[in-house]
C-alpha cells in the first residue's frame, strides 16, 4: 500500500532531521532505496547522538563495568547492584540540559520523571532522587529565571510522586550562561529475583502500551538534545515534553502491581525517541520482529500522523510485552489505576519493524539494522595540555584568615543552597536519615538495618584544567562522600556533559576524562553500571566547561552507625571534643577557591589524587564511624580545611542543620609547619577528612593513622559560639551564618 505521508525528501529535509550528507548516504546504502518520511524520522532519532552514542561508545567500552556486586551493568534502562539478603539497588543519572534551558520548569520536571521511569521499569520502587545543577554567572540576566524554574520543576515532580530528594549539588559559572546543565539521578530498591529487563524474547507476544495518551509534545526531542544551540533556540520550545507527576505516581504503582504477577516478559519506558526506541530496542534485544498498528495507540490530539506518534516523547508511558493470554489480567490492573491500556502490536519472526497506520505501511525496516547501524565515530582528538603546578607562595596571603573565610562562605561558590533543598521534600516515605547539606544522602532499606548512601559530584574547574585528573577527582569525591557517612562504596553512574565532539580539543577532553574515570574506578573497585552522555552543550560555538558528573551509591551495613557533618561539641562527660584532620597536607592552591578569591583567577594544575592513600584513609574512616569513635566526619573539598571546619560548626548543635541550628564554636590551633598558613587552611589537597573525637580517643586515632602511613594532626577543639584562631579576631557563628545563608536568598529575592 502507498504510504500515508508522501513528503518529498530533499537535502533540506535530511538536514532538518540532523543527518549529515554522508550519514544519509549510509542510510540509502542500508535500505537500498529512499526512505519514507516516517522511516527517515525513525532513523534520525535512532542515529542521534542522544540515542546512539556514536561519538562516545568506542571510549565508553574501556570503562570497568563488572564486579562481584554488579547484577546489571550498562545496556539496560538502569544499573543494578547487589545489596545482600536478596536486595538490590537500581540507579542511573541522565541529563535534561537543552529542554531545561528552553523551558526550565517542564524541562527539569520531565528530567526527573524520565529518570524515575528508567528505575521502576527494572522492577524497583524509587526511594531517592538527586540532582546536579549548573547555572550561569549569578549576574547573568537569565540565571535567576532559570534557577527558579528548574528548582520548581524538580520540586514539583519529586514531591508530587512522593519520592524524597535527598541531596545534590548546584554550581554557578559563566561557562554555563547559555547552556545550563540539569542532571537527574534516581535510586530504587528491588529484589534480586524480581529484576525486569527489556528483551522481548518470543514470537506472538502482545505489545502493550500503558500510561498517558500520546500527543505532539517532545517530537524531535532526542535530535534537539544532540545539537548545539544558537540564537534561535527559543523556537525549539515545542520539542520540550510536558510532564504530569500525578500520572507518574499512578504509573509506578500500576507497574509494580503488575510486576508482582508473572504477566510481563519485557518492559521498557518510552523515553528519548518514544515508541521508536522502545520498540526497536526491545525487539532487537529479543531477536524478534515487531508489527505495530498505530490506529490503536491512545492519542490525546486529533489527526496525528505515524511520523508524529513514532517520534513523540510524551511523558508517563511504558511499553510491555506480555505472556499471550494474560492481556485481560494486565488490563484490569492498569485500568484500576485509571491509566490507558492498549494492545498495539505483536512480536513476529520476520526480524522487521512494520508500522501500519490507517491501512498504510508507514515503515518497514530491519530491526537489527535499525537498532545497531548508527555510525560509530572515532573522532579526531588532541591530548589536553597540562598546566604547571602553582606553588603555595605564588598566591598572596590574606590580611585575615577568618575574614577571608567569612567572605568566601558568603559568595556563590560556597554559599548555602538551603533555599534550593528546602523546596524538596526530603523526608517523604519516612526512611531518610541523611538529609541534604551533608556529604551524602542516606535512606534506610525499609524493614532492615541497611541503608543506601548516595552522592553526586564533579568539580568542573578541575576537569577544565586537567580532564583526566579532574575526572579521577570527581570519582574519588563521591567515594569519599559515601565513606564519610559510613558507607561501603559500591558503584557509580555518570553523566558526561561536554561540548561539540567534532572539535578535536573537546573530543580530547572527553577521551582524557574517560581515562581518568576508568583508572579511579578500577583502583577503587567502584565500577560504572549506568550513565548518560550529553554532547553538543554549546551555544554559537562556545562550549560549556567539561562536566563529567558522577553519581555514587554505597551500602551502609547498619544505618544506626552512620556519621554526619554536624559537630556534637560536648561529650556526655561535659568535655569539649577534638578535631583531627587525616590525610596529606601540601597546601595545594592551584584551581582553588582561595586562589580565585585572592587573584580573581583559576590557574594551574588541579590537586592530584593518590588512589592508594584514598583507599587507606577510607578504610580508617569507615572503621572509626562503625566503632562509634568518630562523632562527626566531613571530607575536605572546595575551600579547603578551614571551610570544612566552618561547615561542620554551622551544622552543629542539637538541631542537626535545621534552620534554627545553634552551631558549635571551634578554637583552632595555629599551624606550626613550614608551609604558608593560608595554603594549609585554604589548600584543596585531596584525600582528607576532618573527624570529631572525644579527648580520650584523640591519641588512639592519631596512632591508627600513623600505622596506616596517613598524616594526621589535631587542628582544634570545640567550644563557644565563634571560630577563633590565635592572632585573629574571632568570627561569631551568627555572623558567619548570616553571610553563608544570605547570598542565595539575595540572588532569588527570598
XYZ file of C-alpha atoms in Angstrom:
750
model
C 0.000 0.000 0.000
C 1.067 3.568 -0.511
C 2.405 5.426 2.487
C 0.100 7.986 4.013
C 2.794 10.642 4.040
C 4.389 11.147 0.633
C 6.550 14.110 1.684
C 9.437 14.557 -0.692
C 12.797 14.015 0.977
C 15.138 16.814 -0.059
C 18.629 17.634 1.248
C 16.976 20.325 3.371
C 14.594 17.779 4.914
C 17.524 15.457 5.649
C 19.426 18.312 7.319
C 16.390 19.213 9.410
C 16.492 15.673 10.756
C 20.068 16.117 11.976
C 21.630 13.761 9.436
C 24.779 14.798 7.594
C 25.011 14.041 3.832
C 27.384 11.101 4.370
C 25.063 9.671 7.017
C 22.093 9.908 4.674
C 24.126 8.122 2.003
C 24.843 5.410 4.557
C 21.101 5.126 5.160
C 20.387 4.809 1.431
C 23.024 2.075 1.143
C 21.498 0.181 4.069
C 17.933 0.347 2.774
C 18.721 0.099 -0.905
C 16.014 2.699 -1.525
C 14.857 6.125 -0.456
C 13.198 6.030 2.985
C 9.617 7.010 3.615
C 9.275 10.150 5.726
C 8.324 8.125 8.814
C 11.363 5.896 8.257
C 13.607 8.948 7.944
C 12.257 10.247 11.235
C 12.830 6.883 12.897
C 16.431 6.656 11.705
C 17.112 10.285 12.581
C 16.318 9.722 16.259
C 17.974 6.310 16.457
C 21.128 7.768 14.905
C 21.075 10.879 17.069
C 23.956 11.335 19.485
C 21.483 11.111 22.352
C 20.299 7.620 21.392
C 23.255 6.071 19.572
C 26.312 7.368 21.485
C 28.026 7.439 18.099
C 30.865 9.733 19.232
C 31.412 8.203 22.657
C 30.721 4.482 22.576
C 34.195 3.487 21.428
C 35.643 5.124 24.555
C 32.913 4.090 26.982
C 33.734 0.452 26.220
C 37.071 0.920 28.025
C 35.409 1.573 31.402
C 35.229 -1.114 34.124
C 31.592 -2.216 34.338
C 31.648 -5.507 36.226
C 32.379 -6.854 39.677
C 31.000 -9.349 42.171
C 28.472 -6.741 43.325
C 27.174 -5.972 39.811
C 23.935 -7.647 38.724
C 23.375 -5.490 35.617
C 25.832 -3.083 34.066
C 25.386 -0.652 31.149
C 22.992 -1.653 28.370
C 19.709 -1.716 30.251
C 17.457 1.057 31.483
C 19.483 1.335 34.708
C 22.321 -0.379 36.539
C 21.664 -2.956 39.271
C 23.948 -3.744 42.224
C 23.669 -6.414 44.916
C 22.966 -5.247 48.492
C 22.921 -8.732 50.014
C 19.942 -10.528 51.584
C 18.206 -10.721 48.167
C 18.052 -6.906 47.982
C 19.296 -4.906 45.010
C 19.754 -1.200 44.333
C 18.846 0.138 40.886
C 20.125 3.548 39.785
C 21.014 5.848 36.929
C 21.668 9.504 36.130
C 20.582 11.316 32.949
C 20.685 14.810 31.511
C 17.842 17.108 30.537
C 20.029 20.069 29.669
C 18.654 21.556 26.477
C 14.969 21.229 27.461
C 15.673 22.858 30.827
C 17.303 25.887 29.220
C 14.415 26.363 26.797
C 11.604 25.678 29.300
C 13.150 25.347 32.789
C 10.119 24.130 34.751
C 8.958 21.402 32.359
C 12.494 20.568 31.232
C 13.658 19.846 34.766
C 10.391 18.191 35.824
C 10.366 15.752 32.912
C 14.055 15.027 33.529
C 13.079 13.796 36.991
C 10.135 11.828 35.600
C 12.227 10.196 32.903
C 14.966 9.001 35.224
C 12.408 7.609 37.652
C 10.856 5.559 34.835
C 14.287 4.170 33.958
C 14.470 2.843 37.513
C 10.973 1.465 38.106
C 10.894 -0.188 34.676
C 13.559 -2.505 36.139
C 11.132 -3.569 38.874
C 12.452 -1.191 41.537
C 10.494 1.198 43.730
C 12.156 4.630 43.555
C 13.329 5.594 47.055
C 15.564 8.620 46.471
C 16.291 11.327 43.922
C 19.332 13.560 43.498
C 20.325 16.236 41.033
C 23.432 18.024 39.788
C 22.705 21.536 38.501
C 24.981 24.054 36.713
C 23.821 27.600 36.076
C 25.495 30.639 34.552
C 27.040 33.569 36.385
C 24.810 34.932 39.174
C 24.625 38.327 37.446
C 23.632 36.905 34.059
C 20.140 38.169 33.157
C 18.724 34.643 32.730
C 20.241 32.978 35.777
C 17.601 33.825 38.348
C 14.783 32.838 35.980
C 16.464 29.529 35.169
C 17.243 28.681 38.799
C 13.686 29.445 39.837
C 12.146 27.355 37.053
C 14.484 24.377 37.341
C 14.222 24.116 41.124
C 10.431 24.497 40.973
C 10.199 21.796 38.293
C 12.338 19.327 40.261
C 10.415 20.037 43.460
C 7.028 19.721 41.744
C 7.734 16.368 40.143
C 9.606 14.735 43.019
C 7.279 15.998 45.733
C 4.112 15.018 43.865
C 5.339 11.488 43.185
C 6.293 11.086 46.839
C 9.980 10.294 46.278
C 12.439 12.182 48.514
C 15.149 14.360 47.002
C 17.994 13.698 49.449
C 20.842 15.785 48.050
C 22.737 17.068 45.064
C 24.935 19.976 44.056
C 24.483 23.350 42.391
C 27.226 25.444 40.755
C 27.248 28.916 39.224
C 29.773 29.701 36.492
C 29.773 31.971 33.449
C 30.700 28.942 31.348
C 27.067 27.804 31.622
C 25.487 31.174 30.772
C 23.856 29.932 27.585
C 23.719 26.189 28.212
C 22.772 25.121 31.729
C 23.055 21.533 32.902
C 20.305 19.620 34.667
C 21.389 16.084 35.585
C 18.838 13.976 37.444
C 19.586 10.790 39.377
C 17.170 8.225 40.801
C 17.808 5.284 43.123
C 15.366 2.420 43.604
C 15.085 -0.826 45.563
C 14.177 -4.235 44.160
C 14.509 -7.909 44.964
C 17.286 -9.693 43.091
C 14.928 -12.318 41.714
C 12.412 -9.717 40.513
C 14.547 -7.603 38.177
C 12.789 -6.834 34.880
C 14.585 -6.469 31.569
C 13.745 -5.095 28.133
C 14.480 -8.054 25.838
C 11.265 -9.139 24.063
C 12.056 -12.846 23.752
C 9.339 -14.748 21.961
C 7.142 -14.593 18.865
C 3.446 -13.781 19.079
C 3.768 -11.680 22.238
C 1.217 -8.889 22.589
C 2.852 -5.449 22.509
C 1.106 -3.355 25.149
C 1.019 0.402 25.568
C 0.472 1.643 29.157
C 0.198 5.097 30.708
C -0.702 8.512 29.343
C -2.008 9.270 25.879
C 0.354 10.268 23.077
C 0.494 13.895 21.999
C 2.712 16.078 19.873
C 4.999 17.211 22.697
C 8.643 16.253 22.569
C 8.778 15.409 18.846
C 12.461 15.567 17.852
C 13.449 15.903 21.500
C 16.334 13.437 21.080
C 17.508 15.207 17.938
C 17.328 18.592 19.657
C 19.351 17.213 22.573
C 22.041 16.139 20.085
C 22.622 19.570 18.539
C 24.226 22.766 19.740
C 22.218 25.894 20.445
C 22.132 29.149 18.521
C 20.220 32.420 18.774
C 17.006 30.699 17.659
C 16.991 28.083 20.416
C 13.864 29.558 21.991
C 11.980 28.389 18.892
C 12.593 24.792 19.994
C 10.144 25.122 22.894
C 7.636 22.695 21.234
C 10.253 19.911 21.468
C 10.140 20.085 25.279
C 7.910 17.431 26.848
C 5.156 18.190 29.349
C 5.025 16.048 32.473
C 2.324 15.035 34.945
C 3.777 13.707 38.223
C 0.395 12.530 39.480
C 0.075 10.241 36.452
C 3.640 9.077 37.055
C 2.719 8.105 40.612
C -0.194 6.040 39.271
C 2.128 4.503 36.682
C 4.666 3.499 39.343
C 2.024 1.755 41.439
C 0.358 0.112 38.425
C 3.636 -1.238 37.046
C 4.844 -2.532 40.406
C 1.497 -4.254 40.993
C 1.609 -5.837 37.537
C 5.224 -6.880 38.138
C 4.080 -8.787 41.215
C 2.289 -11.151 38.794
C 4.122 -13.168 36.155
C 2.439 -11.473 33.182
C 5.394 -9.418 31.935
C 8.072 -10.812 29.644
C 9.767 -7.473 28.838
C 9.206 -3.846 29.751
C 10.762 -0.501 28.849
C 9.811 3.113 29.364
C 9.189 5.349 26.368
C 11.920 7.898 26.914
C 14.020 9.588 24.259
C 12.585 8.800 20.807
C 9.426 7.397 22.423
C 7.795 4.487 20.612
C 10.664 4.290 18.136
C 13.447 3.489 20.574
C 11.383 1.331 22.922
C 10.006 -0.928 20.183
C 13.218 -1.279 18.179
C 15.487 -1.846 21.187
C 13.173 -4.379 22.815
C 12.747 -6.291 19.568
C 16.475 -6.239 18.868
C 17.434 -7.500 22.326
C 14.875 -10.289 21.982
C 15.935 -11.224 18.457
C 12.422 -10.761 17.044
C 10.473 -8.574 14.668
C 7.633 -6.294 15.693
C 4.469 -5.132 13.984
C 2.559 -2.078 15.237
C -0.878 -0.771 14.364
C -0.783 2.915 15.283
C -4.556 3.205 14.950
C -4.646 1.540 18.395
C -2.277 3.979 20.130
C -4.142 6.128 22.713
C -3.954 9.679 21.375
C -4.817 12.972 23.041
C -4.682 15.034 19.843
C -6.601 14.606 16.609
C -5.124 13.885 13.212
C -1.771 12.590 14.454
C 0.412 11.024 11.753
C 2.504 7.898 12.065
C 5.591 10.105 11.998
C 4.320 12.114 14.972
C 3.311 9.081 17.000
C 6.604 7.269 16.467
C 8.680 10.319 17.421
C 6.530 11.792 20.185
C 8.208 11.943 23.578
C 5.023 12.396 25.566
C 5.666 11.514 29.186
C 4.456 8.807 31.579
C 4.294 5.988 29.007
C 5.580 2.394 29.139
C 5.812 -0.417 26.604
C 5.405 -4.054 27.647
C 5.491 -7.467 26.054
C 3.120 -9.785 27.917
C 2.624 -13.506 28.005
C -0.091 -14.357 25.447
C -3.482 -14.726 27.036
C -2.675 -12.507 30.026
C -3.908 -9.276 28.451
C -7.196 -9.114 30.353
C -5.500 -9.675 33.695
C -2.953 -6.944 32.963
C -5.599 -4.559 31.655
C -7.650 -4.926 34.823
C -4.682 -3.855 36.941
C -3.734 -0.936 34.719
C -7.305 0.323 34.375
C -7.721 0.137 38.154
C -5.074 2.864 38.322
C -7.004 4.909 35.728
C -4.325 4.609 33.040
C -4.604 3.839 29.350
C -4.018 0.240 28.279
C -3.886 -0.836 24.646
C -2.559 -3.816 22.718
C -0.921 -2.032 19.776
C 1.032 -4.814 18.122
C 2.695 -8.216 18.226
C 6.200 -9.653 18.042
C 6.979 -11.603 14.856
C 9.610 -13.923 13.412
C 10.370 -11.584 10.491
C 13.125 -9.586 12.155
C 11.470 -6.423 10.797
C 9.713 -3.432 12.299
C 6.494 -2.873 10.367
C 4.477 0.245 11.199
C 0.898 0.484 9.954
C -1.472 3.422 10.181
C -4.909 3.769 8.623
C -4.298 0.779 6.404
C -0.959 2.046 5.077
C 2.540 0.734 5.730
C 4.435 3.764 7.032
C 7.692 1.935 7.806
C 9.154 -1.475 7.055
C 12.665 -1.729 8.443
C 15.059 -4.497 9.532
C 15.215 -4.397 13.345
C 18.924 -5.302 13.739
C 19.906 -2.579 11.301
C 17.656 -0.017 12.924
C 18.975 -0.777 16.406
C 22.657 -1.216 15.561
C 23.541 0.592 12.339
C 24.283 4.068 13.657
C 27.744 5.186 12.594
C 30.413 4.739 15.260
C 32.921 7.559 15.096
C 36.496 7.582 16.307
C 36.625 11.331 16.106
C 39.972 13.129 15.890
C 41.211 14.289 19.272
C 44.160 16.066 20.803
C 45.656 15.461 24.219
C 44.717 18.293 26.600
C 47.625 20.484 27.608
C 48.814 20.140 31.183
C 49.104 23.227 33.362
C 52.010 23.782 35.717
C 51.582 23.347 39.446
C 51.024 26.538 41.401
C 53.337 26.756 44.415
C 51.700 27.960 47.640
C 53.907 31.022 47.930
C 52.803 32.241 44.492
C 49.322 33.018 45.819
C 49.217 36.079 48.105
C 48.316 35.677 51.775
C 45.178 37.365 53.136
C 45.115 40.107 55.744
C 42.871 37.904 57.850
C 42.272 34.162 57.573
C 38.914 34.304 59.341
C 37.837 37.430 57.463
C 38.609 35.659 54.217
C 36.684 32.617 55.428
C 33.612 34.775 56.005
C 33.946 36.373 52.571
C 34.323 33.007 50.816
C 31.460 31.351 52.707
C 29.195 34.202 51.629
C 29.999 34.026 47.896
C 28.332 31.985 45.180
C 30.828 29.113 45.160
C 30.326 28.153 48.811
C 27.125 29.847 49.979
C 24.393 27.656 51.455
C 21.992 26.024 48.987
C 19.299 25.769 51.668
C 16.935 27.910 49.571
C 17.054 25.150 46.955
C 16.785 22.000 49.010
C 14.143 23.286 51.371
C 11.793 23.247 48.349
C 12.325 19.497 48.020
C 10.520 17.028 50.255
C 13.472 15.021 51.530
C 11.595 13.193 54.325
C 8.645 11.671 52.426
C 8.493 7.837 52.725
C 9.930 8.160 56.247
C 13.256 6.448 55.546
C 15.594 9.402 55.020
C 18.311 9.503 57.692
C 20.932 11.574 55.848
C 19.391 14.859 54.706
C 20.623 17.440 52.178
C 23.513 19.628 53.303
C 25.942 16.854 54.227
C 28.433 14.732 52.330
C 25.930 12.115 51.126
C 22.218 11.483 51.428
C 21.194 8.272 53.203
C 17.929 6.304 53.141
C 17.094 3.130 55.022
C 16.311 -0.099 53.226
C 12.843 -0.307 54.718
C 12.414 -3.072 57.254
C 16.144 -3.799 57.528
C 19.224 -2.417 59.279
C 20.789 -1.497 55.923
C 20.994 1.929 54.375
C 21.843 3.303 50.944
C 24.116 6.319 50.655
C 24.086 8.483 47.520
C 26.306 11.341 46.345
C 26.672 13.430 43.150
C 29.931 15.256 42.451
C 32.272 16.887 39.981
C 34.470 19.994 40.145
C 34.347 21.382 36.580
C 37.241 23.816 37.070
C 39.494 20.850 37.891
C 38.298 18.980 34.797
C 38.820 22.022 32.564
C 42.395 22.352 33.823
C 43.154 18.609 33.512
C 40.293 16.379 32.275
C 41.996 13.157 33.335
C 42.938 14.202 36.870
C 39.759 16.247 37.303
C 37.526 13.283 36.455
C 39.589 10.999 38.646
C 38.981 13.508 41.441
C 35.226 13.536 40.735
C 35.027 9.746 41.091
C 37.054 9.826 44.293
C 35.000 12.714 45.691
C 31.824 10.607 45.515
C 33.709 7.651 47.013
C 34.950 9.904 49.822
C 31.494 11.370 50.473
C 29.977 7.900 50.769
C 32.804 6.900 53.087
C 32.242 9.994 55.239
C 28.756 8.780 56.216
C 29.957 5.226 56.878
C 29.052 3.535 53.590
C 30.958 0.980 51.552
C 31.079 2.494 48.041
C 29.593 0.057 45.519
C 29.354 1.553 42.027
C 28.785 4.720 40.028
C 26.589 6.138 37.315
C 27.905 9.007 35.218
C 26.611 11.936 33.220
C 29.226 13.067 30.719
C 28.369 16.669 29.749
C 30.681 18.058 27.048
C 30.615 20.482 24.146
C 30.922 19.669 20.399
C 32.830 16.367 19.907
C 33.592 17.305 16.307
C 36.194 19.721 17.657
C 39.402 17.748 18.429
C 40.110 19.685 21.618
C 36.663 18.839 23.006
C 36.972 15.201 21.993
C 40.369 15.228 23.700
C 38.711 16.378 26.911
C 36.242 13.511 26.652
C 38.920 10.883 25.984
C 41.076 12.047 28.888
C 38.032 12.216 31.157
C 37.057 8.619 30.402
C 40.667 7.595 31.001
C 40.687 9.226 34.442
C 37.323 7.713 35.341
C 38.462 4.259 34.342
C 41.676 4.468 36.351
C 39.895 5.606 39.501
C 37.067 3.074 39.202
C 39.470 0.178 38.685
C 41.636 1.134 41.656
C 38.659 1.611 43.967
C 36.666 -1.463 42.783
C 33.933 1.023 42.001
C 32.524 0.043 38.570
C 30.391 2.103 36.185
C 26.989 0.393 35.900
C 24.940 3.006 34.034
C 25.162 6.513 32.677
C 24.475 9.067 30.016
C 26.485 11.135 27.550
C 25.317 14.646 26.690
C 27.306 16.296 23.904
C 26.941 19.485 21.859
C 26.413 21.532 25.024
C 27.344 24.849 23.476
C 25.783 27.958 22.005
C 27.100 29.798 18.947
C 30.310 27.790 19.127
C 31.026 28.490 22.800
C 31.097 25.284 24.826
C 30.463 24.572 28.492
C 33.302 23.544 30.812
C 33.721 19.755 30.591
C 31.422 18.398 33.309
C 31.513 14.620 33.903
C 29.064 14.415 36.818
C 29.483 11.264 38.909
C 26.722 9.670 40.977
C 27.971 7.234 43.587
C 25.997 4.666 45.587
C 27.162 2.851 48.705
C 25.885 0.363 51.280
C 25.575 1.257 54.951
C 25.617 -2.146 56.732
C 23.883 -0.710 59.823
C 22.064 2.599 59.452
C 22.318 3.235 63.199
C 26.097 3.508 62.742
C 26.485 6.430 60.386
C 28.142 9.822 60.640
C 27.196 13.318 59.532
C 28.982 16.673 59.363
C 27.282 18.072 62.486
C 29.726 18.841 65.312
C 28.437 17.423 68.583
C 30.608 19.761 70.636
C 30.442 18.343 74.145
C 30.752 14.750 75.314
C 28.393 13.100 77.793
C 31.004 13.917 80.448
C 30.888 17.623 79.636
C 34.244 17.696 77.810
C 34.852 19.634 74.608
C 35.655 17.392 71.652
C 38.756 17.431 69.462
C 39.052 17.843 65.679
C 41.609 15.790 63.746
C 42.495 16.183 60.083
C 43.520 12.920 58.428
C 45.343 12.969 55.092
C 48.273 14.612 53.377
C 48.652 18.401 53.565
C 50.594 20.059 50.738
C 48.800 23.390 50.619
C 47.683 22.961 47.010
C 46.228 26.267 45.814
C 46.078 25.698 42.039
C 42.450 25.921 40.795
C 41.349 26.595 44.388
C 38.537 28.852 45.503
C 41.044 30.758 47.625
C 43.213 31.425 44.568
C 40.143 32.809 42.794
C 39.249 34.953 45.815
C 42.775 36.338 46.077
C 43.560 36.808 42.367
C 40.192 36.551 40.509
C 41.718 33.676 38.518
C 41.639 29.893 38.358
C 45.120 28.854 37.238
C 47.485 25.905 37.341
C 47.093 22.172 37.753
C 44.261 20.834 39.904
C 45.160 18.966 43.111
C 46.489 15.460 42.407
C 44.763 12.312 43.631
C 46.621 9.469 45.362
C 44.306 6.494 44.887
C 46.241 4.154 47.176
C 46.215 6.683 50.017
C 42.489 7.292 49.417
C 41.804 3.594 49.978
C 43.759 3.540 53.252
C 42.081 6.693 54.539
C 38.649 5.420 53.554
C 39.095 2.179 55.449
C 40.149 4.065 58.572
C 37.223 6.491 58.405
C 34.645 3.729 57.968
C 36.168 1.812 60.885
C 36.062 4.898 63.126
C 32.411 5.513 62.249
C 31.315 1.936 62.844
C 33.149 1.706 66.175
C 31.482 4.919 67.323
C 34.830 6.704 67.741
C 34.040 9.288 65.049
C 31.381 11.652 66.420
C 31.180 13.573 63.131
C 33.034 13.430 59.809
C 33.371 15.758 56.833
C 35.643 15.328 53.834
C 37.790 18.290 52.757
C 36.927 19.625 49.320
C 36.031 23.078 47.950
C 37.669 25.811 50.001
C 39.936 23.506 51.972
C 40.337 22.730 55.661
C 39.017 25.988 57.141
C 35.833 25.837 55.058
C 35.324 22.189 56.054
C 35.514 23.042 59.749
C 33.261 26.082 59.305
C 30.585 23.932 57.612
C 30.760 21.430 60.465
C 30.472 24.235 63.017
C 27.432 25.819 61.342
C 25.691 22.442 61.085
C 26.485 21.613 64.722
C 24.256 21.530 67.738
C 21.039 19.893 68.762
C 19.041 20.648 65.630
C 21.303 18.955 63.090
C 21.451 21.548 60.349
C 17.869 22.785 60.605
C 17.075 26.459 60.171
C 17.382 27.103 63.912
C 20.601 25.146 64.370
C 22.607 26.664 67.160
C 26.017 25.804 65.780
C 29.116 24.705 67.689
C 32.110 27.012 68.041
C 35.693 25.883 67.401
C 39.046 27.015 68.780
C 41.589 26.384 66.021
C 45.194 25.577 66.883
C 47.822 27.572 64.943
C 49.611 25.718 62.150
C 53.297 25.276 63.034
C 54.677 23.699 59.851
C 56.770 25.081 57.014
C 54.014 25.864 54.510
C 52.270 29.263 54.370
C 49.327 29.296 56.774
C 46.826 30.343 54.090
C 47.892 27.375 51.944
C 47.261 24.965 54.807
C 43.894 26.451 55.760
C 42.572 27.002 52.216
C 44.528 24.478 50.118
C 42.358 21.892 48.369
C 44.559 18.837 48.927
C 42.680 15.624 48.232
C 42.098 12.544 50.356
C 41.469 14.408 53.628
C 38.788 14.152 56.293
C 38.088 16.119 59.452
C 36.994 13.817 62.279
C 35.494 14.837 65.615
C 36.533 12.597 68.526
C 36.483 12.640 72.320
C 39.688 13.821 74.046
C 40.285 10.269 75.280
C 40.253 8.895 71.720
C 42.410 11.563 70.050
C 45.816 9.921 70.559
C 44.466 6.499 69.573
C 43.085 7.886 66.310
C 46.390 9.640 65.560
C 48.264 6.392 66.177
C 45.913 4.378 63.942
C 46.500 6.888 61.162
C 50.287 6.690 61.609
C 50.189 2.896 61.383
C 48.469 3.299 58.007
C 51.094 5.868 56.951
C 48.459 8.584 56.875
C 49.402 12.074 58.089
C 47.127 13.242 60.905
C 47.112 16.112 63.416
C 44.792 17.752 65.902
C 43.557 21.055 64.426
C 41.240 22.337 67.139
C 38.733 21.784 69.915
C 35.048 22.610 70.107
C 33.596 25.248 72.385
C 31.926 28.638 72.442
C 29.905 30.339 69.735
C 32.698 31.514 67.447
C 35.522 30.266 65.298
C 38.747 31.524 66.834
C 42.410 31.390 65.860
C 45.351 32.860 67.768
C 46.303 36.268 66.387
C 42.933 36.728 64.656
C 39.677 38.387 65.681
C 37.140 35.680 66.493
C 34.387 35.100 63.941
C 30.975 34.673 65.606
C 28.947 31.816 64.138
C 25.927 34.099 63.904
C 27.897 36.424 61.642
C 29.234 33.559 59.559
C 25.751 32.040 59.243
C 24.253 35.327 58.053
C 26.866 35.557 55.298
C 26.610 31.877 54.382
C 22.821 31.762 54.110
C 22.218 35.278 52.873
C 23.718 35.027 49.390
C 21.209 32.610 47.841
C 18.269 34.463 49.365
C 19.651 37.672 47.910
C 20.013 36.133 44.463
C 16.466 34.790 44.451
C 14.867 37.743 46.230
C 13.713 35.465 49.042
